Amino acid sequence: MMTRIADVVIIGAGISGCSIAYHLAEKGVKNIVVIDKGYIASGSTGRCGAGVRMQWGTEMNCRLAKQSIEFYENANEILEYDRDVSFYQGGYLLLASTDKEMEQFEKNVELQNSLDIPSRIVSIEEAKEIVPHLNTDDIKGAAFCQKDGFLDPFLTTDAFYKAAKKRGVEFMTYTEVTGIKREGHKVTEVMTTKGNIRTNTVVNAAGGYSKNICDMVGIDLPVYSERHQILVTEPIEHVQGPMVMSFSKNIYCQQNPAKGTFIMGRGDDTEPRDLRITSSWEFLEEMAKTVTATLPPVGNLRVVRQWSGLYNMTPDKQPIYGLEEGLDNFYMAVGFSGHGFMFGPLTGIVISEMITKSEPTVDVSLLGIDRFEKGNLILEPSVV
Ligand SMILES: Cc1cc2nc3c(=O)[nH]c(=O)nc-3n(C[C@H](O)[C@H](O)[C@H](O)COP(=O)(O)OP(=O)(O)OC[C@H]3O[C@@H](n4cnc5c(N)ncnc54)[C@H](O)[C@@H]3O)c2cc1C
C-alpha cells in the first residue's frame, strides 16, 4: 500500500471529528482526512440521548453549552443541510430531591442567568403543570430552561459530515488507525489498515478509544471508558414536553415529539472500566423501577430496544482540549464524559481555532491536559 500525504488527519467520525473537520475546512484548511474504524456516528454519538442543556453548574460548561445550542438552533442553515437535524427545544426539567440539591440549583440558576441563560427555579406545582404525569411526592422543587432539548444524533452528525465533504474533506470509513509515528516533538505518520498517511497535524477525536490512540504516541491520558445503557419504548401520543432529569434519582427521560417514543437512561457506579458495549438485564430492571417511581405512566410502556455506548471519563468529568506539552502537532478533543454531543459545535470551533492559531471564541485553556498534574480540576456538580 502506498503512503499518502494529508495536512490534517482526524481520528474518529463522531460528532467531534465531523464538527472539527467542517470547521477546519470552513477556515480554509485543505487536504483533511477523517478516519473511522466504523461508519459515521458508529461510536458514542450514534448511541447517545443527544440531549443538550445550558443548565450547568460551572461557568465553563454554561458557556460551551450555550454557544453550542445557539449553533444547533441554526444548524440546518449554517450547514446548508438538505434534511433536518430535528432540534426540539422542549426544555429540561431538573428535579431536586433534597434541600441541598435545591440550594445547588438556586446557585446554578443564578450563575446561568448571569450568562444570559433563561433558566428558572420552578415550584412543585409548576413542575407538575409542565409534566402532568410527574410524581412530585418526593421532590423539593425543580429548575427549568425552555431552550434546552435534544436533536437527532445521526442527522446532526450527517449534517456536519456532508458540509465537510462539500468543502473537500475526505472520509475513510471502515479504516482503523493501528499506529502513529512520532519523531521528537512531532507526530509524522498515521498507520491504518488501508495504508499510511504522512501528515503535519493529527487530532484524536476517538471517543471511548481516545486512550488507545494516546498510547500510540506515548501520552498517558488520564481517562477511562465506561458503559452507559439506554432504551427506547413503544410510541404513544405526545404527552411530555421536556427532558426530565434527576441527578439524585439517577434518570433522564425524554419523549420524541415526532415519533412518540420515550428514550431513557441512567448511570451505574459499579460498571467496570473497559470498552464493553453489551446490554444487561440489570439495567432494564433498575431503569424500569426508576422511571416507574418518577414518571409512573411511562413505566407501563413496553421496551422496544436497549443498547449501550461509552462515556469517556476524565477525573473532573470535563473534556480535554488541546496539545500535550512536548508534542507540537497532536491535538486532543477527548474525555467528554456524558456530554460530548452537546459540546459538538464548540469542540469543532475551538480545535479548529487552535490548529489555525486563530483568536479563540471561548477560552478553553483551563481544559488542557496539564490541569490534572497541576490539580486545577473544574468540578461540575450537575452530571448524570
Ligand atoms: C447512553 C449514552 C447517552 C448519552 N447521552 C448524551 C446526551 O444526552 N447528551 C450529550 O451531550 N452526550 C451524551 N452522551 C455522550 C456522547 O455520546 C459523547 O460524549 C459524544 O458522542 C462523543 O463524541 P465523539 O465524536 O467525541 O466520540 P464518538 O462518537 O465515540 O466517536 C469516536 C469515533 O472514533 C472511532 N475510532 C475509535 N478508535 C479508532 C481507531 N483506532 N481507528 C479509527 N477510528 C477509531 C470510533 O469508531 C468512533 O466512531 C451519551 C453517551 C451514551 C453512551
Short mmCIF file of N, CA and C in Angstrom, two decimals, residues 85-200:
data_model
loop_
_atom_site.label_atom_id
_atom_site.label_comp_id
_atom_site.label_asym_id
_atom_site.label_seq_id
_atom_site.Cartn_x
_atom_site.Cartn_y
_atom_site.Cartn_z
N VAL A 85 -31.92 18.52 11.24
CA VAL A 85 -31.25 17.93 12.40
C VAL A 85 -32.23 17.65 13.54
N SER A 86 -33.47 18.10 13.37
CA SER A 86 -34.58 17.80 14.31
C SER A 86 -34.30 18.28 15.73
N PHE A 87 -33.97 19.55 15.85
CA PHE A 87 -33.73 20.13 17.17
C PHE A 87 -35.07 20.46 17.80
N TYR A 88 -35.38 19.82 18.92
CA TYR A 88 -36.63 20.03 19.62
C TYR A 88 -36.32 20.71 20.95
N GLN A 89 -36.74 21.96 21.09
CA GLN A 89 -36.43 22.70 22.33
C GLN A 89 -37.63 22.65 23.28
N GLY A 90 -37.84 21.46 23.82
CA GLY A 90 -38.94 21.26 24.77
C GLY A 90 -38.52 21.55 26.20
N GLY A 91 -37.26 21.93 26.40
CA GLY A 91 -36.75 22.25 27.74
C GLY A 91 -36.21 21.04 28.47
N TYR A 92 -35.51 21.34 29.58
CA TYR A 92 -35.06 20.31 30.53
C TYR A 92 -35.67 20.68 31.87
N LEU A 93 -36.32 19.71 32.50
CA LEU A 93 -36.82 19.90 33.86
C LEU A 93 -35.92 19.09 34.78
N LEU A 94 -35.14 19.80 35.61
CA LEU A 94 -34.20 19.13 36.52
C LEU A 94 -34.85 19.04 37.90
N LEU A 95 -35.00 17.85 38.42
CA LEU A 95 -35.70 17.65 39.69
C LEU A 95 -34.73 17.70 40.87
N ALA A 96 -35.14 18.40 41.94
CA ALA A 96 -34.35 18.40 43.18
C ALA A 96 -35.07 17.54 44.20
N SER A 97 -34.34 16.59 44.77
CA SER A 97 -34.96 15.68 45.76
C SER A 97 -34.66 16.08 47.19
N THR A 98 -33.62 16.90 47.38
CA THR A 98 -33.23 17.28 48.74
C THR A 98 -33.07 18.80 48.80
N ASP A 99 -33.06 19.32 50.03
CA ASP A 99 -32.87 20.77 50.19
C ASP A 99 -31.49 21.17 49.66
N LYS A 100 -30.53 20.28 49.87
CA LYS A 100 -29.16 20.57 49.43
C LYS A 100 -29.13 20.71 47.90
N GLU A 101 -29.84 19.80 47.23
CA GLU A 101 -29.88 19.85 45.77
C GLU A 101 -30.58 21.13 45.29
N MET A 102 -31.62 21.48 46.01
CA MET A 102 -32.37 22.70 45.65
C MET A 102 -31.46 23.93 45.79
N GLU A 103 -30.68 23.94 46.87
CA GLU A 103 -29.74 25.06 47.07
C GLU A 103 -28.73 25.15 45.92
N GLN A 104 -28.25 23.96 45.50
CA GLN A 104 -27.30 23.92 44.38
C GLN A 104 -27.97 24.46 43.11
N PHE A 105 -29.22 24.07 42.86
CA PHE A 105 -29.94 24.55 41.68
C PHE A 105 -30.10 26.08 41.73
N GLU A 106 -30.37 26.58 42.93
CA GLU A 106 -30.53 28.04 43.05
C GLU A 106 -29.23 28.74 42.67
N LYS A 107 -28.13 28.19 43.15
CA LYS A 107 -26.81 28.76 42.80
C LYS A 107 -26.58 28.67 41.29
N ASN A 108 -26.90 27.49 40.74
CA ASN A 108 -26.68 27.27 39.30
C ASN A 108 -27.50 28.26 38.46
N VAL A 109 -28.77 28.43 38.84
CA VAL A 109 -29.66 29.31 38.07
C VAL A 109 -29.13 30.75 38.13
N GLU A 110 -28.62 31.14 39.29
CA GLU A 110 -28.07 32.49 39.42
C GLU A 110 -26.89 32.67 38.45
N LEU A 111 -26.02 31.67 38.45
CA LEU A 111 -24.87 31.71 37.53
C LEU A 111 -25.36 31.73 36.08
N GLN A 112 -26.30 30.84 35.76
CA GLN A 112 -26.81 30.73 34.38
C GLN A 112 -27.45 32.06 33.93
N ASN A 113 -28.26 32.64 34.80
CA ASN A 113 -28.91 33.91 34.44
C ASN A 113 -27.88 35.01 34.20
N SER A 114 -26.77 34.97 34.97
CA SER A 114 -25.73 36.00 34.79
C SER A 114 -25.06 35.85 33.43
N LEU A 115 -25.22 34.69 32.81
CA LEU A 115 -24.63 34.44 31.48
C LEU A 115 -25.72 34.46 30.40
N ASP A 116 -26.86 35.06 30.74
CA ASP A 116 -27.99 35.19 29.78
C ASP A 116 -28.62 33.85 29.41
N ILE A 117 -28.56 32.91 30.30
CA ILE A 117 -29.24 31.63 30.08
C ILE A 117 -30.61 31.72 30.77
N PRO A 118 -31.70 31.51 30.01
CA PRO A 118 -33.04 31.80 30.55
C PRO A 118 -33.61 30.65 31.38
N SER A 119 -32.86 30.18 32.38
CA SER A 119 -33.34 29.11 33.26
C SER A 119 -34.06 29.74 34.44
N ARG A 120 -34.85 28.95 35.14
CA ARG A 120 -35.51 29.47 36.34
C ARG A 120 -35.83 28.33 37.30
N ILE A 121 -36.00 28.69 38.58
CA ILE A 121 -36.45 27.72 39.59
C ILE A 121 -37.97 27.62 39.45
N VAL A 122 -38.50 26.40 39.49
CA VAL A 122 -39.96 26.25 39.45
C VAL A 122 -40.44 25.51 40.72
N SER A 123 -41.66 25.85 41.13
CA SER A 123 -42.23 25.21 42.33
C SER A 123 -42.68 23.79 41.97
N ILE A 124 -43.04 23.04 42.99
CA ILE A 124 -43.53 21.67 42.76
C ILE A 124 -44.79 21.73 41.89
N GLU A 125 -45.67 22.70 42.18
CA GLU A 125 -46.92 22.81 41.41
C GLU A 125 -46.62 23.11 39.93
N GLU A 126 -45.67 24.01 39.71
CA GLU A 126 -45.36 24.37 38.32
C GLU A 126 -44.70 23.20 37.58
N ALA A 127 -43.88 22.46 38.32
CA ALA A 127 -43.25 21.28 37.71
C ALA A 127 -44.34 20.31 37.24
N LYS A 128 -45.36 20.19 38.03
CA LYS A 128 -46.49 19.28 37.72
C LYS A 128 -47.28 19.81 36.51
N GLU A 129 -47.36 21.14 36.41
CA GLU A 129 -48.03 21.71 35.22
C GLU A 129 -47.22 21.43 33.95
N ILE A 130 -45.90 21.52 34.09
CA ILE A 130 -45.03 21.32 32.92
C ILE A 130 -45.05 19.85 32.50
N VAL A 131 -45.01 18.94 33.49
CA VAL A 131 -45.07 17.50 33.19
C VAL A 131 -46.18 16.89 34.06
N PRO A 132 -47.41 16.82 33.56
CA PRO A 132 -48.54 16.39 34.40
C PRO A 132 -48.39 14.97 34.97
N HIS A 133 -47.66 14.08 34.29
CA HIS A 133 -47.54 12.72 34.82
C HIS A 133 -46.34 12.55 35.76
N LEU A 134 -45.73 13.67 36.18
CA LEU A 134 -44.58 13.60 37.09
C LEU A 134 -45.04 13.27 38.52
N ASN A 135 -44.37 12.34 39.18
CA ASN A 135 -44.65 12.06 40.58
C ASN A 135 -43.88 13.09 41.41
N THR A 136 -44.63 13.98 42.09
CA THR A 136 -43.97 15.06 42.83
C THR A 136 -43.85 14.75 44.32
N ASP A 137 -44.22 13.53 44.72
CA ASP A 137 -44.25 13.19 46.16
C ASP A 137 -42.95 13.49 46.88
N ASP A 138 -41.83 13.13 46.25
CA ASP A 138 -40.58 13.31 46.99
C ASP A 138 -39.64 14.29 46.30
N ILE A 139 -40.23 15.32 45.67
CA ILE A 139 -39.31 16.36 45.15
C ILE A 139 -39.51 17.67 45.92
N LYS A 140 -38.45 18.44 45.96
CA LYS A 140 -38.48 19.71 46.71
C LYS A 140 -38.74 20.90 45.79
N GLY A 141 -38.57 20.65 44.49
CA GLY A 141 -38.72 21.72 43.52
C GLY A 141 -37.94 21.31 42.28
N ALA A 142 -37.77 22.26 41.36
CA ALA A 142 -37.07 21.90 40.11
C ALA A 142 -36.48 23.15 39.47
N ALA A 143 -35.67 22.92 38.47
CA ALA A 143 -35.16 24.03 37.64
C ALA A 143 -35.56 23.72 36.20
N PHE A 144 -35.82 24.77 35.43
CA PHE A 144 -36.33 24.57 34.07
C PHE A 144 -35.69 25.58 33.12
N CYS A 145 -35.36 25.11 31.93
CA CYS A 145 -34.91 26.03 30.88
C CYS A 145 -35.52 25.57 29.57
N GLN A 146 -36.35 26.42 29.00
CA GLN A 146 -37.09 26.05 27.78
C GLN A 146 -36.18 25.86 26.58
N LYS A 147 -35.01 26.52 26.59
CA LYS A 147 -34.13 26.45 25.41
C LYS A 147 -33.36 25.15 25.32
N ASP A 148 -33.37 24.35 26.39
CA ASP A 148 -32.70 23.05 26.34
C ASP A 148 -33.55 22.08 25.51
N GLY A 149 -32.99 20.95 25.16
CA GLY A 149 -33.78 19.99 24.37
C GLY A 149 -32.94 18.86 23.85
N PHE A 150 -33.27 18.36 22.69
CA PHE A 150 -32.48 17.29 22.09
C PHE A 150 -32.60 17.30 20.58
N LEU A 151 -31.64 16.62 19.93
CA LEU A 151 -31.61 16.56 18.47
C LEU A 151 -31.59 15.10 18.05
N ASP A 152 -31.56 14.90 16.74
CA ASP A 152 -31.33 13.55 16.22
C ASP A 152 -29.82 13.41 16.01
N PRO A 153 -29.16 12.50 16.76
CA PRO A 153 -27.69 12.46 16.68
C PRO A 153 -27.16 12.04 15.31
N PHE A 154 -27.90 11.16 14.61
CA PHE A 154 -27.44 10.70 13.29
C PHE A 154 -27.54 11.83 12.27
N LEU A 155 -28.70 12.50 12.27
CA LEU A 155 -28.89 13.57 11.28
C LEU A 155 -27.95 14.74 11.56
N THR A 156 -27.73 15.03 12.85
CA THR A 156 -26.85 16.15 13.19
C THR A 156 -25.42 15.86 12.71
N THR A 157 -24.96 14.65 12.96
CA THR A 157 -23.60 14.30 12.52
C THR A 157 -23.54 14.27 11.00
N ASP A 158 -24.61 13.76 10.38
CA ASP A 158 -24.68 13.73 8.92
C ASP A 158 -24.58 15.14 8.33
N ALA A 159 -25.19 16.10 9.03
CA ALA A 159 -25.15 17.48 8.53
C ALA A 159 -23.71 18.01 8.52
N PHE A 160 -22.97 17.74 9.61
CA PHE A 160 -21.56 18.16 9.65
C PHE A 160 -20.75 17.40 8.59
N TYR A 161 -21.01 16.11 8.50
CA TYR A 161 -20.28 15.25 7.55
C TYR A 161 -20.46 15.75 6.12
N LYS A 162 -21.72 16.02 5.76
CA LYS A 162 -21.98 16.47 4.37
C LYS A 162 -21.38 17.84 4.11
N ALA A 163 -21.48 18.74 5.11
CA ALA A 163 -20.93 20.09 4.93
C ALA A 163 -19.40 20.01 4.80
N ALA A 164 -18.78 19.10 5.55
CA ALA A 164 -17.32 18.94 5.47
C ALA A 164 -16.94 18.37 4.11
N LYS A 165 -17.70 17.36 3.69
CA LYS A 165 -17.41 16.71 2.40
C LYS A 165 -17.52 17.71 1.24
N LYS A 166 -18.55 18.54 1.33
CA LYS A 166 -18.75 19.56 0.29
C LYS A 166 -17.56 20.51 0.20
N ARG A 167 -16.88 20.68 1.33
CA ARG A 167 -15.72 21.57 1.36
C ARG A 167 -14.42 20.81 1.12
N GLY A 168 -14.52 19.59 0.65
CA GLY A 168 -13.33 18.86 0.21
C GLY A 168 -12.74 17.88 1.20
N VAL A 169 -13.35 17.72 2.38
CA VAL A 169 -12.79 16.79 3.37
C VAL A 169 -13.01 15.35 2.88
N GLU A 170 -11.99 14.53 3.09
CA GLU A 170 -12.12 13.11 2.69
C GLU A 170 -12.40 12.25 3.93
N PHE A 171 -13.34 11.35 3.80
CA PHE A 171 -13.66 10.44 4.93
C PHE A 171 -13.25 9.03 4.55
N MET A 172 -12.49 8.39 5.42
CA MET A 172 -12.13 6.98 5.22
C MET A 172 -12.83 6.17 6.31
N THR A 173 -13.97 5.56 5.98
CA THR A 173 -14.69 4.76 6.97
C THR A 173 -14.19 3.31 6.90
N TYR A 174 -14.56 2.52 7.87
CA TYR A 174 -14.11 1.12 7.98
C TYR A 174 -12.59 1.02 7.82
N THR A 175 -11.90 1.99 8.40
CA THR A 175 -10.44 2.05 8.34
C THR A 175 -9.93 2.27 9.75
N GLU A 176 -9.12 1.37 10.24
CA GLU A 176 -8.68 1.50 11.63
C GLU A 176 -7.28 2.10 11.72
N VAL A 177 -7.10 3.03 12.64
CA VAL A 177 -5.76 3.54 12.92
C VAL A 177 -5.07 2.52 13.81
N THR A 178 -3.91 2.06 13.37
CA THR A 178 -3.23 0.99 14.11
C THR A 178 -1.93 1.48 14.77
N GLY A 179 -1.46 2.65 14.37
CA GLY A 179 -0.23 3.17 14.97
C GLY A 179 0.00 4.60 14.53
N ILE A 180 0.83 5.31 15.29
CA ILE A 180 1.19 6.69 14.93
C ILE A 180 2.68 6.84 15.14
N LYS A 181 3.36 7.36 14.12
CA LYS A 181 4.81 7.51 14.23
C LYS A 181 5.13 8.88 14.84
N ARG A 182 6.02 8.88 15.80
CA ARG A 182 6.41 10.13 16.46
C ARG A 182 7.90 10.34 16.24
N GLU A 183 8.26 11.56 15.80
CA GLU A 183 9.69 11.87 15.66
C GLU A 183 9.97 13.12 16.48
N GLY A 184 10.60 12.97 17.64
CA GLY A 184 10.88 14.12 18.51
C GLY A 184 9.60 14.76 19.00
N HIS A 185 9.48 16.08 18.70
CA HIS A 185 8.31 16.82 19.19
C HIS A 185 7.13 16.76 18.23
N LYS A 186 7.20 15.89 17.24
CA LYS A 186 6.11 15.88 16.25
C LYS A 186 5.63 14.46 15.96
N VAL A 187 4.34 14.36 15.62
CA VAL A 187 3.88 13.11 15.01
C VAL A 187 4.00 13.32 13.50
N THR A 188 4.37 12.27 12.80
CA THR A 188 4.66 12.45 11.38
C THR A 188 3.85 11.54 10.46
N GLU A 189 3.32 10.45 11.02
CA GLU A 189 2.66 9.49 10.13
C GLU A 189 1.61 8.70 10.91
N VAL A 190 0.48 8.46 10.24
CA VAL A 190 -0.59 7.67 10.86
C VAL A 190 -0.69 6.37 10.09
N MET A 191 -0.61 5.26 10.80
CA MET A 191 -0.72 3.94 10.15
C MET A 191 -2.16 3.45 10.22
N THR A 192 -2.69 2.98 9.12
CA THR A 192 -4.06 2.49 9.13
C THR A 192 -4.14 1.14 8.41
N THR A 193 -5.29 0.50 8.53
CA THR A 193 -5.50 -0.78 7.85
C THR A 193 -5.61 -0.58 6.33
N LYS A 194 -5.69 0.68 5.90
CA LYS A 194 -5.72 0.93 4.45
C LYS A 194 -4.53 1.78 4.01
N GLY A 195 -3.40 1.62 4.68
CA GLY A 195 -2.18 2.32 4.26
C GLY A 195 -1.80 3.43 5.23
N ASN A 196 -0.60 3.99 4.99
CA ASN A 196 -0.08 5.02 5.90
C ASN A 196 -0.30 6.42 5.33
N ILE A 197 -0.43 7.39 6.25
CA ILE A 197 -0.63 8.78 5.82
C ILE A 197 0.40 9.65 6.52
N ARG A 198 1.25 10.31 5.74
CA ARG A 198 2.19 11.27 6.34
C ARG A 198 1.44 12.58 6.53
N THR A 199 1.66 13.24 7.66
CA THR A 199 0.84 14.42 7.95
C THR A 199 1.55 15.40 8.87
N ASN A 200 1.04 16.66 8.86
CA ASN A 200 1.58 17.71 9.74
C ASN A 200 0.81 17.78 11.05
#
